[in-house]
């Protein structure tokens, strides 16, 4: 029992105040912002070869940032590292402690109220006045019209409005906790993948580029019914299109044509149109059956895309031509073994090379590059951001309180608010003017500067 009591005492008097310290929360928020910016600047989820090429050891970026540092520290996957998740959990604990030790007690205090039974109690209020020979008559109705909740018992009155302004900060904390929960859950259970699937083929999700410890990629498959590219008259790419089907246990569960900025979503997994390539070409030599030959990417000095293939002209593959394909518009360039250009060939057409050899290009088969993402935490993040906006708006409501005490000689009136002091002073001034208008009485000063002063 002594040990349990000591732990409770340590948690309540030392650990909880430390977690609720505003300086700790601000410091953690700055660290999270800095690490998030680092994850934005440094490319995430790339291969080791990529970082070796872009972050060499000599010269090191900023004198210390090399590919070894990036891989060893985990800067290549910042948002899934244990230390980043630990910082998020610590920040969430700080917000929770602050909510329970500060915001919640402030709301409980705001909900409690008491009457002022003595005139001396009004001395504590920043706005107060005394109206001789005035009563509470008409004040409750007037305050209700102004949106106040009014409580009255005999000659004592209390009114308040804007309690929602005390709930706003709590809602802001709750929304931030939801955002943190969504970020953490998405990091440990989400995944990213990239697939390059030829048109007319079916493939599962298997090439993961990043995944959390609890990630479970789906077992359904992706079928590319057709992939094509729209080109402008100048030959530039206008848009990529992929006609996709989701096959769940062999049955088509969803069918949709996607393009850039128009993804497909199924069971929390989103498929984006991200890249393209040329997979193969269907060729016929003379009267032979159509056969499919693979193509490979060819690196050019200008950096433009180009694909090449070896087209056999003899059954034993002892002789052949080189076919170069610059795009999916269906035009190929043919070269002989000496590298000399011998003609162009369009898709669906043939080219007679000599009296004995005619080449037919039946089809150029493209591949669609899909970026596949799953982030189960996104609904929580969206909900958190929605509540955050609501909480911020609620926080701007002023929590205003008014007390009144009817004595034998007159009426004591006063109030306070947590913001918008000038507005509240004018509001209280209109209340006094309302009372004066109900029962005119000579000698009473008018105007806010006259009656909202010390008693």
Coordinates of N, CA, C and O in Angstrom, one line a residue, residues 81-158:
X81 N 9.5 6.2 -37.5 CA 10.6 5.9 -36.6 C 10.0 5.8 -35.2 O 9.1 6.5 -34.8
X82 N 10.6 4.9 -34.3 CA 10.1 4.8 -33.0 C 10.3 6.1 -32.2 O 9.4 6.5 -31.4
X83 N 11.4 6.8 -32.4 CA 11.6 8.1 -31.7 C 10.6 9.2 -32.1 O 10.2 10.0 -31.2
X84 N 10.2 9.2 -33.3 CA 9.2 10.2 -33.7 C 7.8 9.9 -33.1 O 7.1 10.7 -32.6
X85 N 7.5 8.6 -33.1 CA 6.2 8.2 -32.5 C 6.2 8.4 -31.0 O 5.2 8.8 -30.4
X86 N 7.4 8.2 -30.4 CA 7.5 8.5 -28.9 C 7.3 9.9 -28.6 O 6.6 10.3 -27.6
X87 N 7.8 10.8 -29.5 CA 7.6 12.3 -29.3 C 6.1 12.6 -29.4 O 5.5 13.4 -28.7
X88 N 5.4 12.0 -30.4 CA 4.0 12.2 -30.6 C 3.2 11.8 -29.4 O 2.3 12.5 -28.9
X89 N 3.6 10.6 -28.8 CA 2.9 10.1 -27.6 C 3.1 11.0 -26.4 O 2.2 11.3 -25.7
X90 N 4.4 11.5 -26.3 CA 4.7 12.4 -25.2 C 3.9 13.7 -25.3 O 3.4 14.2 -24.3
X91 N 3.8 14.2 -26.5 CA 3.0 15.4 -26.7 C 1.6 15.2 -26.5 O 0.9 16.1 -25.9
X92 N 1.0 14.1 -26.9 CA -0.4 13.7 -26.5 C -0.6 13.6 -25.0 O -1.6 14.0 -24.5
X93 N 0.4 13.0 -24.3 CA 0.3 12.9 -22.9 C 0.3 14.3 -22.2 O -0.4 14.6 -21.3
X94 N 1.1 15.2 -22.8 CA 1.1 16.6 -22.3 C -0.2 17.3 -22.5 O -0.7 18.0 -21.6
X95 N -0.8 17.1 -23.7 CA -2.1 17.7 -23.9 C -3.2 17.2 -23.0 O -4.0 17.9 -22.5
X96 N -3.1 15.8 -22.8 CA -4.1 15.2 -21.9 C -4.0 15.7 -20.5 O -5.0 16.0 -19.8
X97 N -2.7 15.8 -20.0 CA -2.5 16.3 -18.6 C -3.0 17.7 -18.5 O -3.6 18.1 -17.5
X98 N -2.7 18.6 -19.5 CA -3.1 20.0 -19.4 C -4.6 20.0 -19.4 O -5.2 20.9 -18.7
X99 N -5.3 19.2 -20.2 CA -6.8 19.2 -20.2 C -7.4 18.9 -18.9 O -8.3 19.5 -18.4
X100 N -6.8 17.9 -18.2 CA -7.4 17.4 -16.9 C -7.0 18.3 -15.8 O -7.7 18.4 -14.8
X101 N -5.8 18.9 -15.8 CA -5.4 19.7 -14.7 C -5.7 21.2 -14.8 O -5.8 21.9 -13.8
X102 N -6.0 21.7 -16.0 CA -6.3 23.1 -16.2 C -7.6 23.4 -16.9 O -8.5 24.1 -16.3
X103 N -7.8 22.8 -18.1 CA -9.0 23.2 -18.9 C -10.3 22.7 -18.2 O -11.3 23.4 -18.1
X104 N -10.3 21.4 -17.8 CA -11.5 20.8 -17.2 C -11.8 21.5 -15.9 O -13.0 21.8 -15.7
X105 N -10.9 21.7 -15.0 CA -11.2 22.4 -13.8 C -11.8 23.8 -14.0 O -12.7 24.3 -13.3
X106 N -11.2 24.5 -15.1 CA -11.7 25.9 -15.4 C -13.2 25.8 -15.9 O -14.0 26.7 -15.5
X107 N -13.5 24.8 -16.6 CA -14.9 24.6 -17.1 C -15.8 24.3 -15.9 O -16.9 24.8 -15.8
X108 N -15.3 23.5 -14.9 CA -16.1 23.2 -13.8 C -16.4 24.4 -12.9 O -17.5 24.6 -12.4
X109 N -15.3 25.2 -12.8 CA -15.5 26.5 -12.0 C -16.5 27.4 -12.7 O -17.3 28.1 -12.1
X110 N -16.4 27.5 -14.1 CA -17.3 28.4 -14.8 C -18.7 27.9 -14.7 O -19.6 28.8 -14.7
X111 N -19.0 26.6 -14.6 CA -20.3 26.1 -14.4 C -20.9 26.4 -13.1 O -22.1 26.5 -12.9
X112 N -20.0 26.5 -12.1 CA -20.5 26.8 -10.7 C -20.7 28.3 -10.6 O -20.1 29.1 -11.2
X113 N -21.7 28.7 -9.8 CA -22.0 30.1 -9.6 C -22.6 30.3 -8.2 O -23.0 29.3 -7.6
X114 N -22.5 31.5 -7.8 CA -23.1 31.9 -6.5 C -23.5 33.3 -6.5 O -23.0 34.1 -7.3
X115 N -24.5 33.6 -5.7 CA -25.0 35.0 -5.6 C -24.1 35.9 -4.7 O -23.4 35.4 -3.9
X116 N -24.1 37.1 -5.0 CA -23.5 38.1 -4.1 C -24.5 38.6 -3.1 O -25.5 39.1 -3.5
X117 N -24.2 38.3 -1.8 CA -25.1 38.6 -0.8 C -24.8 39.9 0.0 O -25.6 40.4 0.7
X118 N -23.6 40.5 -0.3 CA -23.2 41.7 0.4 C -22.7 42.7 -0.7 O -22.1 42.3 -1.7
X119 N -22.9 44.0 -0.4 CA -22.4 45.0 -1.4 C -20.9 45.0 -1.5 O -20.4 45.3 -2.6
X120 N -20.2 44.6 -0.4 CA -18.7 44.6 -0.5 C -18.2 43.6 -1.6 O -17.1 43.7 -2.0
X121 N -19.0 42.6 -1.9 CA -18.5 41.6 -2.9 C -18.3 42.2 -4.3 O -17.5 41.7 -5.1
X122 N -19.0 43.3 -4.6 CA -18.9 43.9 -5.9 C -17.6 44.6 -6.0 O -17.2 45.0 -7.2
X123 N -16.9 44.9 -4.9 CA -15.6 45.5 -5.0 C -14.6 44.8 -5.9 O -13.6 45.3 -6.4
X124 N -14.7 43.4 -6.0 CA -13.8 42.6 -6.7 C -14.0 42.6 -8.2 O -13.2 42.1 -9.0
X125 N -15.1 43.2 -8.6 CA -15.4 43.2 -10.1 C -14.8 44.3 -10.8 O -14.8 45.5 -10.3
X126 N -14.3 44.1 -12.0 CA -13.7 45.2 -12.8 C -14.8 46.3 -13.3 O -14.5 47.4 -13.5
X127 N -16.0 45.8 -13.4 CA -17.1 46.7 -13.9 C -18.2 46.6 -12.8 O -18.8 45.6 -12.6
X128 N -18.5 47.8 -12.3 CA -19.5 47.8 -11.2 C -20.1 49.2 -11.1 O -19.5 50.2 -11.5
X129 N -21.3 49.3 -10.5 CA -22.0 50.5 -10.3 C -23.1 50.4 -9.3 O -23.4 49.2 -8.9
X130 N -23.6 51.5 -8.8 CA -24.7 51.5 -7.8 C -25.7 52.4 -8.3 O -25.5 53.6 -8.7
X131 N -27.0 51.9 -8.4 CA -28.1 52.7 -8.8 C -29.1 52.9 -7.7 O -29.8 52.0 -7.2
X132 N -29.1 54.1 -7.1 CA -30.0 54.4 -6.0 C -31.4 54.3 -6.4 O -31.9 54.6 -7.5
X133 N -32.2 53.8 -5.5 CA -33.7 53.6 -5.6 C -34.1 52.8 -6.9 O -35.0 53.1 -7.6
X134 N -33.2 51.8 -7.2 CA -33.6 51.0 -8.4 C -33.7 49.5 -7.8 O -33.2 49.2 -6.8
X135 N -34.5 48.7 -8.6 CA -34.8 47.4 -8.2 C -34.4 46.4 -9.3 O -33.9 46.9 -10.4
X136 N -34.6 45.1 -9.1 CA -34.3 44.1 -10.1 C -35.4 44.0 -11.2 O -35.2 43.2 -12.1
X137 N -36.4 44.8 -11.0 CA -37.5 44.7 -12.0 C -37.0 44.9 -13.4 O -36.4 46.0 -13.7
X138 N -37.3 44.0 -14.3 CA -37.0 44.2 -15.7 C -35.6 43.6 -16.1 O -35.4 43.4 -17.3
X139 N -34.8 43.4 -15.2 CA -33.4 43.0 -15.5 C -33.4 41.5 -16.0 O -32.7 41.2 -17.0
X140 N -34.1 40.6 -15.4 CA -34.0 39.2 -15.9 C -34.5 39.1 -17.3 O -33.9 38.4 -18.1
X141 N -35.6 39.8 -17.6 CA -36.1 39.7 -19.0 C -35.2 40.3 -20.0 O -35.0 39.8 -21.1
X142 N -34.6 41.4 -19.6 CA -33.6 42.1 -20.5 C -32.4 41.2 -20.8 O -32.0 41.1 -21.9
X143 N -31.9 40.6 -19.7 CA -30.7 39.8 -19.9 C -31.0 38.5 -20.7 O -30.1 38.1 -21.5
X144 N -32.2 37.9 -20.5 CA -32.5 36.8 -21.3 C -32.6 37.1 -22.8 O -32.2 36.3 -23.7
X145 N -33.1 38.3 -23.1 CA -33.1 38.8 -24.5 C -31.7 39.0 -25.1 O -31.5 38.8 -26.3
X146 N -30.7 39.2 -24.2 CA -29.4 39.4 -24.7 C -28.6 38.1 -24.7 O -27.4 38.0 -24.9
X147 N -29.3 36.9 -24.4 CA -28.6 35.6 -24.5 C -28.1 35.1 -23.2 O -27.4 34.1 -23.2
X148 N -28.4 35.7 -22.1 CA -27.9 35.3 -20.8 C -28.8 34.2 -20.2 O -30.0 34.2 -20.4
X149 N -28.1 33.3 -19.5 CA -28.9 32.4 -18.6 C -29.0 33.0 -17.3 O -28.0 33.4 -16.7
X150 N -30.2 33.2 -16.8 CA -30.4 34.0 -15.6 C -30.9 33.1 -14.4 O -31.8 32.3 -14.6
X151 N -30.3 33.4 -13.3 CA -30.7 32.7 -12.0 C -31.0 33.8 -11.0 O -30.2 34.7 -10.8
X152 N -32.2 33.6 -10.4 CA -32.6 34.6 -9.4 C -33.2 34.0 -8.2 O -33.9 33.0 -8.3
X153 N -32.9 34.5 -7.1 CA -33.4 34.1 -5.8 C -33.6 35.3 -4.9 O -32.7 35.9 -4.4
X154 N -34.9 35.7 -4.8 CA -35.2 36.8 -4.0 C -34.6 38.1 -4.6 O -34.9 38.4 -5.8
X155 N -33.8 38.8 -3.8 CA -33.2 40.1 -4.3 C -31.8 39.9 -4.8 O -31.1 40.8 -5.0
X156 N -31.5 38.6 -5.1 CA -30.2 38.3 -5.7 C -30.3 37.7 -7.1 O -31.2 37.0 -7.4
X157 N -29.4 38.2 -8.0 CA -29.4 37.7 -9.4 C -28.0 37.4 -9.9 O -27.0 38.1 -9.5
X158 N -27.9 36.3 -10.7 CA -26.7 36.0 -11.4 C -27.1 35.6 -12.8 O -28.0 34.9 -13.0

